[in-house]
Every structure is written in structure tokens, then in C-alpha cells.
PDB file of C-alpha atoms in Angstrom:
ATOM      1  CA  MET A   1       0.001   0.037   0.007  1.00  0.00           C
ATOM      2  CA  SER A   2       1.525   3.467  -1.053  1.00  0.00           C
ATOM      3  CA  ARG A   3       1.509   6.117   1.604  1.00  0.00           C
ATOM      4  CA  ARG A   4       0.397   9.680   0.845  1.00  0.00           C
ATOM      5  CA  SER A   5       2.669  12.589   1.781  1.00  0.00           C
ATOM      6  CA  PHE A   6       0.779  14.193   4.463  1.00  0.00           C
ATOM      7  CA  HIS A   7       1.267  17.997   5.363  1.00  0.00           C
ATOM      8  CA  ARG A   8       0.152  20.751   7.498  1.00  0.00           C
ATOM      9  CA  ALA A   9      -3.033  22.256   6.243  1.00  0.00           C
ATOM     10  CA  PRO A  10      -6.190  24.094   7.045  1.00  0.00           C
ATOM     11  CA  GLU A  11      -8.893  21.740   8.503  1.00  0.00           C
ATOM     12  CA  ALA A  12     -11.156  21.573   5.290  1.00  0.00           C
ATOM     13  CA  GLU A  13      -8.001  20.330   3.275  1.00  0.00           C
ATOM     14  CA  ARG A  14      -7.045  17.921   5.822  1.00  0.00           C
ATOM     15  CA  ARG A  15     -10.389  16.296   6.139  1.00  0.00           C
ATOM     16  CA  HIS A  16     -10.363  16.061   2.434  1.00  0.00           C
ATOM     17  CA  ASP A  17      -7.032  14.352   2.377  1.00  0.00           C
ATOM     18  CA  LEU A  18      -8.328  11.821   4.862  1.00  0.00           C
ATOM     19  CA  ILE A  19     -11.403  11.080   2.676  1.00  0.00           C
ATOM     20  CA  GLU A  20      -9.098  10.537  -0.413  1.00  0.00           C
ATOM     21  CA  ALA A  21      -6.985   7.968   1.771  1.00  0.00           C
ATOM     22  CA  THR A  22     -10.192   6.286   2.861  1.00  0.00           C
ATOM     23  CA  LEU A  23     -11.286   6.059  -0.817  1.00  0.00           C
ATOM     24  CA  ASP A  24      -7.920   4.734  -1.808  1.00  0.00           C
ATOM     25  CA  CYS A  25      -8.176   1.889   0.829  1.00  0.00           C
ATOM     26  CA  ILE A  26     -11.784   1.155  -0.167  1.00  0.00           C
ATOM     27  CA  ALA A  27     -10.784   0.895  -3.953  1.00  0.00           C
ATOM     28  CA  GLU A  28      -7.987  -1.396  -3.149  1.00  0.00           C
ATOM     29  CA  ALA A  29      -9.434  -3.431  -0.304  1.00  0.00           C
ATOM     30  CA  GLY A  30     -13.044  -2.985  -0.044  1.00  0.00           C
ATOM     31  CA  LEU A  31     -14.996  -1.454   3.098  1.00  0.00           C
ATOM     32  CA  GLN A  32     -13.722  -4.075   5.394  1.00  0.00           C
ATOM     33  CA  GLY A  33     -10.040  -3.315   4.444  1.00  0.00           C
ATOM     34  CA  ALA A  34     -10.675   0.354   5.172  1.00  0.00           C
ATOM     35  CA  THR A  35      -9.777   0.364   8.803  1.00  0.00           C
ATOM     36  CA  VAL A  36      -8.890   3.333  10.783  1.00  0.00           C
ATOM     37  CA  ARG A  37      -5.266   1.891  11.032  1.00  0.00           C
ATOM     38  CA  GLN A  38      -5.076   1.332   7.088  1.00  0.00           C
ATOM     39  CA  ILE A  39      -6.375   4.757   6.451  1.00  0.00           C
ATOM     40  CA  ALA A  40      -3.961   6.229   8.842  1.00  0.00           C
ATOM     41  CA  ILE A  41      -1.042   4.464   7.226  1.00  0.00           C
ATOM     42  CA  LYS A  42      -2.346   5.491   3.714  1.00  0.00           C
ATOM     43  CA  ALA A  43      -2.621   9.184   4.789  1.00  0.00           C
ATOM     44  CA  GLY A  44       0.683   9.197   6.525  1.00  0.00           C
ATOM     45  CA  VAL A  45      -0.941  10.301   9.829  1.00  0.00           C
ATOM     46  CA  THR A  46      -1.795   8.714  13.225  1.00  0.00           C
ATOM     47  CA  ALA A  47      -4.978   6.970  13.884  1.00  0.00           C
ATOM     48  CA  GLY A  48      -5.719   9.586  16.823  1.00  0.00           C
ATOM     49  CA  LEU A  49      -5.490  12.550  14.016  1.00  0.00           C
ATOM     50  CA  ILE A  50      -8.254  10.654  12.139  1.00  0.00           C
ATOM     51  CA  ARG A  51     -10.548  10.426  15.223  1.00  0.00           C
ATOM     52  CA  HIS A  52      -9.928  13.931  15.889  1.00  0.00           C
ATOM     53  CA  TYR A  53     -11.667  15.015  12.608  1.00  0.00           C
ATOM     54  CA  PHE A  54     -14.135  11.832  12.496  1.00  0.00           C
ATOM     55  CA  THR A  55     -15.833  10.459  15.500  1.00  0.00           C
ATOM     56  CA  SER A  56     -16.087   6.903  14.037  1.00  0.00           C
ATOM     57  CA  LYS A  57     -14.996   4.740  11.259  1.00  0.00           C
ATOM     58  CA  GLU A  58     -18.769   5.050  10.103  1.00  0.00           C
ATOM     59  CA  GLN A  59     -18.667   8.772   9.846  1.00  0.00           C
ATOM     60  CA  ILE A  60     -15.628   8.866   7.724  1.00  0.00           C
ATOM     61  CA  LEU A  61     -17.173   6.036   5.397  1.00  0.00           C
ATOM     62  CA  GLN A  62     -20.456   8.113   5.185  1.00  0.00           C
ATOM     63  CA  GLU A  63     -18.280  11.208   4.086  1.00  0.00           C
ATOM     64  CA  ALA A  64     -16.454   9.070   1.707  1.00  0.00           C
ATOM     65  CA  TYR A  65     -19.883   7.892  -0.090  1.00  0.00           C
ATOM     66  CA  ARG A  66     -20.952  11.525  -0.345  1.00  0.00           C
ATOM     67  CA  VAL A  67     -17.796  12.113  -2.324  1.00  0.00           C
ATOM     68  CA  VAL A  68     -18.505   9.269  -4.490  1.00  0.00           C
ATOM     69  CA  ILE A  69     -21.703  10.226  -5.383  1.00  0.00           C
ATOM     70  CA  ALA A  70     -20.766  13.756  -5.963  1.00  0.00           C
ATOM     71  CA  ARG A  71     -18.073  12.694  -8.286  1.00  0.00           C
ATOM     72  CA  LEU A  72     -20.704  10.692 -10.467  1.00  0.00           C
ATOM     73  CA  THR A  73     -23.028  13.303 -10.607  1.00  0.00           C
ATOM     74  CA  GLU A  74     -21.444  17.019 -10.283  1.00  0.00           C
ATOM     75  CA  LYS A  75     -20.018  16.964 -14.038  1.00  0.00           C
ATOM     76  CA  ALA A  76     -23.322  15.879 -15.428  1.00  0.00           C
ATOM     77  CA  GLU A  77     -25.422  18.455 -13.425  1.00  0.00           C
ATOM     78  CA  ARG A  78     -22.957  21.455 -14.653  1.00  0.00           C
ATOM     79  CA  VAL A  79     -23.662  21.102 -18.320  1.00  0.00           C
ATOM     80  CA  THR A  80     -23.922  24.336 -20.463  1.00  0.00           C
ATOM     81  CA  GLY A  81     -25.242  25.239 -24.004  1.00  0.00           C
ATOM     82  CA  THR A  82     -28.576  24.557 -26.020  1.00  0.00           C
ATOM     83  CA  PRO A  83     -31.206  22.181 -24.785  1.00  0.00           C
ATOM     84  CA  ASP A  84     -29.969  19.657 -27.075  1.00  0.00           C
ATOM     85  CA  GLU A  85     -26.252  20.199 -26.305  1.00  0.00           C
ATOM     86  CA  ARG A  86     -27.017  19.807 -22.588  1.00  0.00           C
ATOM     87  CA  LEU A  87     -28.919  16.540 -22.840  1.00  0.00           C
ATOM     88  CA  ARG A  88     -26.226  15.123 -25.005  1.00  0.00           C
ATOM     89  CA  SER A  89     -23.463  16.306 -22.785  1.00  0.00           C
ATOM     90  CA  PHE A  90     -25.268  14.787 -19.881  1.00  0.00           C
ATOM     91  CA  ILE A  91     -25.292  11.395 -21.594  1.00  0.00           C
ATOM     92  CA  VAL A  92     -21.912  11.404 -22.750  1.00  0.00           C
ATOM     93  CA  ILE A  93     -20.334  12.358 -19.370  1.00  0.00           C
ATOM     94  CA  ASN A  94     -22.098   9.577 -17.555  1.00  0.00           C
ATOM     95  CA  LEU A  95     -20.660   6.927 -19.883  1.00  0.00           C
ATOM     96  CA  THR A  96     -17.101   7.978 -20.333  1.00  0.00           C
ATOM     97  CA  GLU A  97     -13.892   8.696 -18.198  1.00  0.00           C
ATOM     98  CA  PRO A  98     -13.826   9.702 -15.391  1.00  0.00           C
ATOM     99  CA  VAL A  99     -17.429   8.848 -14.318  1.00  0.00           C
ATOM    100  CA  ALA A 100     -17.283   5.583 -15.969  1.00  0.00           C
ATOM    101  CA  ASN A 101     -13.986   3.564 -14.996  1.00  0.00           C
ATOM    102  CA  SER A 102     -12.895   0.634 -12.896  1.00  0.00           C
ATOM    103  CA  ARG A 103     -12.205   2.632  -9.918  1.00  0.00           C
ATOM    104  CA  SER A 104     -15.572   4.442  -9.748  1.00  0.00           C
ATOM    105  CA  LEU A 105     -17.064   0.864 -10.093  1.00  0.00           C
ATOM    106  CA  SER A 106     -15.179  -0.581  -7.362  1.00  0.00           C
ATOM    107  CA  LEU A 107     -16.051   2.272  -5.038  1.00  0.00           C
ATOM    108  CA  TRP A 108     -19.668   2.167  -6.021  1.00  0.00           C
ATOM    109  CA  ALA A 109     -19.845  -1.653  -5.620  1.00  0.00           C
ATOM    110  CA  SER A 110     -18.191  -1.541  -2.326  1.00  0.00           C
ATOM    111  CA  PHE A 111     -20.750   0.990  -0.913  1.00  0.00           C
ATOM    112  CA  ILE A 112     -23.896  -0.155  -2.575  1.00  0.00           C
ATOM    113  CA  SER A 113     -23.450  -3.511  -0.609  1.00  0.00           C
ATOM    114  CA  ARG A 114     -24.177  -1.882   2.560  1.00  0.00           C
ATOM    115  CA  VAL A 115     -26.848   0.766   1.571  1.00  0.00           C
ATOM    116  CA  SER A 116     -29.620  -1.838   2.148  1.00  0.00           C
ATOM    117  CA  VAL A 117     -28.527  -2.334   5.655  1.00  0.00           C
ATOM    118  CA  ASP A 118     -27.173   0.906   6.788  1.00  0.00           C
ATOM    119  CA  PRO A 119     -29.746   3.863   7.062  1.00  0.00           C
ATOM    120  CA  GLU A 120     -27.224   6.607   6.882  1.00  0.00           C
ATOM    121  CA  LEU A 121     -25.615   5.364   3.491  1.00  0.00           C
ATOM    122  CA  ALA A 122     -29.110   4.578   2.376  1.00  0.00           C
ATOM    123  CA  ALA A 123     -30.254   8.442   2.857  1.00  0.00           C
ATOM    124  CA  ILE A 124     -26.861   9.660   1.123  1.00  0.00           C
ATOM    125  CA  HIS A 125     -27.715   7.189  -1.866  1.00  0.00           C
ATOM    126  CA  ARG A 126     -31.307   8.426  -1.979  1.00  0.00           C
ATOM    127  CA  GLU A 127     -30.261  12.108  -1.838  1.00  0.00           C
ATOM    128  CA  GLY A 128     -27.856  11.382  -4.734  1.00  0.00           C
ATOM    129  CA  TYR A 129     -30.167   9.466  -6.879  1.00  0.00           C
ATOM    130  CA  LEU A 130     -32.838  12.308  -6.298  1.00  0.00           C
ATOM    131  CA  GLY A 131     -30.324  14.994  -7.197  1.00  0.00           C
ATOM    132  CA  PHE A 132     -29.251  13.145 -10.398  1.00  0.00           C
ATOM    133  CA  ARG A 133     -32.667  12.380 -11.373  1.00  0.00           C
ATOM    134  CA  ASN A 134     -34.223  15.906 -10.697  1.00  0.00           C
ATOM    135  CA  ALA A 135     -31.180  17.279 -13.040  1.00  0.00           C
ATOM    136  CA  LEU A 136     -31.977  15.096 -15.664  1.00  0.00           C
ATOM    137  CA  GLU A 137     -35.599  16.120 -15.563  1.00  0.00           C
ATOM    138  CA  GLY A 138     -34.816  19.538 -15.746  1.00  0.00           C
ATOM    139  CA  LEU A 139     -32.702  18.877 -18.988  1.00  0.00           C
ATOM    140  CA  LEU A 140     -35.674  17.057 -20.381  1.00  0.00           C
ATOM    141  CA  ALA A 141     -38.122  19.685 -19.700  1.00  0.00           C
ATOM    142  CA  ASP A 142     -36.021  22.205 -21.587  1.00  0.00           C
ATOM    143  CA  PHE A 143     -35.292  19.937 -24.324  1.00  0.00           C
ATOM    144  CA  LEU A 144     -38.934  18.991 -24.982  1.00  0.00           C
ATOM    145  CA  ALA A 145     -40.187  22.714 -24.363  1.00  0.00           C
ATOM    146  CA  SER A 146     -37.651  24.084 -26.825  1.00  0.00           C
ATOM    147  CA  ARG A 147     -39.620  21.845 -29.466  1.00  0.00           C
ATOM    148  CA  GLY A 148     -42.968  22.826 -28.506  1.00  0.00           C
ATOM    149  CA  LEU A 149     -43.596  19.228 -26.929  1.00  0.00           C
ATOM    150  CA  ASP A 150     -45.260  18.192 -23.842  1.00  0.00           C
ATOM    151  CA  ALA A 151     -42.951  18.745 -21.055  1.00  0.00           C
ATOM    152  CA  ALA A 152     -45.214  18.350 -18.147  1.00  0.00           C
ATOM    153  CA  PRO A 153     -43.615  17.242 -14.995  1.00  0.00           C
ATOM    154  CA  ALA A 154     -45.174  13.848 -14.858  1.00  0.00           C
ATOM    155  CA  ARG A 155     -43.922  13.163 -18.226  1.00  0.00           C
ATOM    156  CA  CYS A 156     -40.474  14.316 -17.591  1.00  0.00           C
ATOM    157  CA  ARG A 157     -40.359  12.482 -14.300  1.00  0.00           C
ATOM    158  CA  SER A 158     -41.292   9.077 -16.230  1.00  0.00           C
ATOM    159  CA  LEU A 159     -38.755   9.742 -18.906  1.00  0.00           C
ATOM    160  CA  ALA A 160     -36.062  10.634 -16.335  1.00  0.00           C
ATOM    161  CA  ILE A 161     -36.632   7.260 -14.487  1.00  0.00           C
ATOM    162  CA  ALA A 162     -36.425   5.216 -17.680  1.00  0.00           C
ATOM    163  CA  ILE A 163     -33.263   7.147 -19.036  1.00  0.00           C
ATOM    164  CA  ASN A 164     -31.423   6.797 -15.384  1.00  0.00           C
ATOM    165  CA  GLY A 165     -32.284   3.178 -15.676  1.00  0.00           C
ATOM    166  CA  LEU A 166     -30.786   2.791 -19.078  1.00  0.00           C
ATOM    167  CA  LEU A 167     -27.609   4.831 -18.368  1.00  0.00           C
ATOM    168  CA  ASP A 168     -27.064   2.734 -15.093  1.00  0.00           C
ATOM    169  CA  GLY A 169     -27.070  -0.378 -17.049  1.00  0.00           C
ATOM    170  CA  LEU A 170     -24.489   0.959 -19.805  1.00  0.00           C
ATOM    171  CA  TRP A 171     -22.468   2.403 -17.287  1.00  0.00           C
ATOM    172  CA  LEU A 172     -22.197  -0.809 -15.396  1.00  0.00           C
ATOM    173  CA  GLU A 173     -21.467  -2.687 -18.789  1.00  0.00           C
ATOM    174  CA  GLY A 174     -18.831  -0.182 -19.842  1.00  0.00           C
ATOM    175  CA  CYS A 175     -16.979  -0.329 -16.339  1.00  0.00           C
ATOM    176  CA  LEU A 176     -17.045  -4.151 -16.120  1.00  0.00           C
ATOM    177  CA  ALA A 177     -15.962  -5.084 -19.591  1.00  0.00           C
ATOM    178  CA  GLY A 178     -15.355  -1.748 -21.620  1.00  0.00           C
ATOM    179  CA  GLU A 179     -12.871  -3.661 -23.832  1.00  0.00           C
ATOM    180  CA  LEU A 180     -15.960  -5.622 -25.247  1.00  0.00           C
ATOM    181  CA  PHE A 181     -16.976  -2.475 -27.001  1.00  0.00           C
ATOM    182  CA  GLU A 182     -15.914  -0.250 -29.702  1.00  0.00           C
ATOM    183  CA  GLU A 183     -15.029   3.132 -28.994  1.00  0.00           C
ATOM    184  CA  SER A 184     -18.128   5.336 -28.247  1.00  0.00           C
ATOM    185  CA  GLU A 185     -20.329   2.310 -28.990  1.00  0.00           C
ATOM    186  CA  LEU A 186     -22.115   2.620 -25.396  1.00  0.00           C
ATOM    187  CA  VAL A 187     -22.582   6.410 -26.127  1.00  0.00           C
ATOM    188  CA  SER A 188     -24.099   5.671 -29.380  1.00  0.00           C
ATOM    189  CA  THR A 189     -26.360   2.970 -28.173  1.00  0.00           C
ATOM    190  CA  ALA A 190     -27.537   5.213 -25.304  1.00  0.00           C
ATOM    191  CA  LEU A 191     -28.134   8.229 -27.622  1.00  0.00           C
ATOM    192  CA  SER A 192     -30.172   5.931 -30.115  1.00  0.00           C
ATOM    193  CA  SER A 193     -32.278   4.457 -27.242  1.00  0.00           C
ATOM    194  CA  ILE A 194     -32.964   7.789 -25.444  1.00  0.00           C
ATOM    195  CA  GLU A 195     -34.164   9.289 -28.800  1.00  0.00           C
ATOM    196  CA  ALA A 196     -36.494   6.340 -29.231  1.00  0.00           C
ATOM    197  CA  LEU A 197     -37.786   7.019 -25.775  1.00  0.00           C
ATOM    198  CA  ILE A 198     -38.443  10.547 -26.042  1.00  0.00           C
ATOM    199  CA  GLY A 199     -39.590  10.337 -29.808  1.00  0.00           C
ATOM    200  CA  GLN A 200     -37.069  13.044 -30.895  1.00  0.00           C
ATOM    201  CA  PRO A 201     -33.542  12.996 -32.302  1.00  0.00           C
ATOM    202  CA  ILE A 202     -30.945  14.787 -30.131  1.00  0.00           C
ATOM    203  CA  ALA A 203     -28.818  17.386 -32.176  1.00  0.00           C
ATOM    204  CA  PRO A 204     -25.248  16.786 -32.399  1.00  0.00           C
ATOM    205  CA  ALA A 205     -22.960  19.467 -30.722  1.00  0.00           C
ATOM    206  CA  ALA A 206     -22.177  22.460 -33.026  1.00  0.00           C
TER     207      ALA A 206
END
């Protein structure tokens, strides 16, 4: 296990560094392997310093999961451009690096195995899912409205649920066996499938 070079830093930065060390441990050895001792070794600090910032292993794991969820969603939620460009970018971002890679999958899989039995992780997961879906609903509403089509909340919600499921499945396939697909094949599959769902072509980027 490689050790991070730890330095004196403001509290926010130090917490960030400890969370990064936690994610490194989880990616390498799963949640069970991310002990306070191993996190301390990875971060190059004492276990006592970790307990100064986090009251328990459970708390640092919760904060680490928030970071995982944020990294899977934040880029997609900040897309810009026309309604078509923003919807297309949202799709592409979710199926390409760095959102879709083996490390993201390893971290997600480690946490998802605990979501059903840990209320705190379940709440974080739900918050992340709803934030992602709400962002997608907004993109769909703008896209449909720009074409004078039905952009009612109920329709956008239904489409967002279906599209989210489609993206999740393709993301999982790409992370697990990306070498089985040609370059951009999963993105092309997603775009054509989503166009069929919404009944409209999504214009390519200018």
C-alpha cells in the first residue's frame, strides 16, 4: 500500500485528504479493508488524528460515500449550451471517463452492498439519486419545451426514471467490460435508445 505525503494544512483540506485516503483504501481492499489503521497508514498520519476529525469509522465512510456520489453526478449537473447540447453532454459524461471507469465501479460496488442495511448510507444514496434524477428531469423539460412538445412534470419524471435506468445499465457494462465495446459504442447506443424513448433526435454538438 502506497503512503500519501501528508502535510500541515487547513482543517477542510485535511479532512479532504483523509477522505481521499479512505477512498484509496476502499478501492484497494473494500470497506472491510478500510480500517482506521489502514487509512492512517495511507494518509501518513496517526489513527488519533483521524479520530480528531471523524468520530468513528462509520462517519468517515459516510463522508467518503458523499464524495463518491458527488463525483458521479456533479459534472453531469453542470452541463451548458443549448437544450440539445446539454442533454447530449449529460449522456456522454455519464458513460465516459472519469465517471465510467474501474475505480468508480469498485467504490460504488463497495458502498452499494451496505446501502440496504445502513440507514445513513441509504439516505446519502437516496439524496444522490434524487439530485441526479432532478437534474435530468430539468434537462428533459428544457429539451421538450424547446420543440414545443409536452414537457409536463409527470412526463419528464417518467422519462428521467427510464433514462436513468438505461444509463445505469450501460455504465455498469462499460465499467465491467469496456474492452468488449468499440470506442463510443455505448454512448451511441445510449443516444439512439434515448431518442427512441423521447421520440425526438438529439442534435449533435455544433
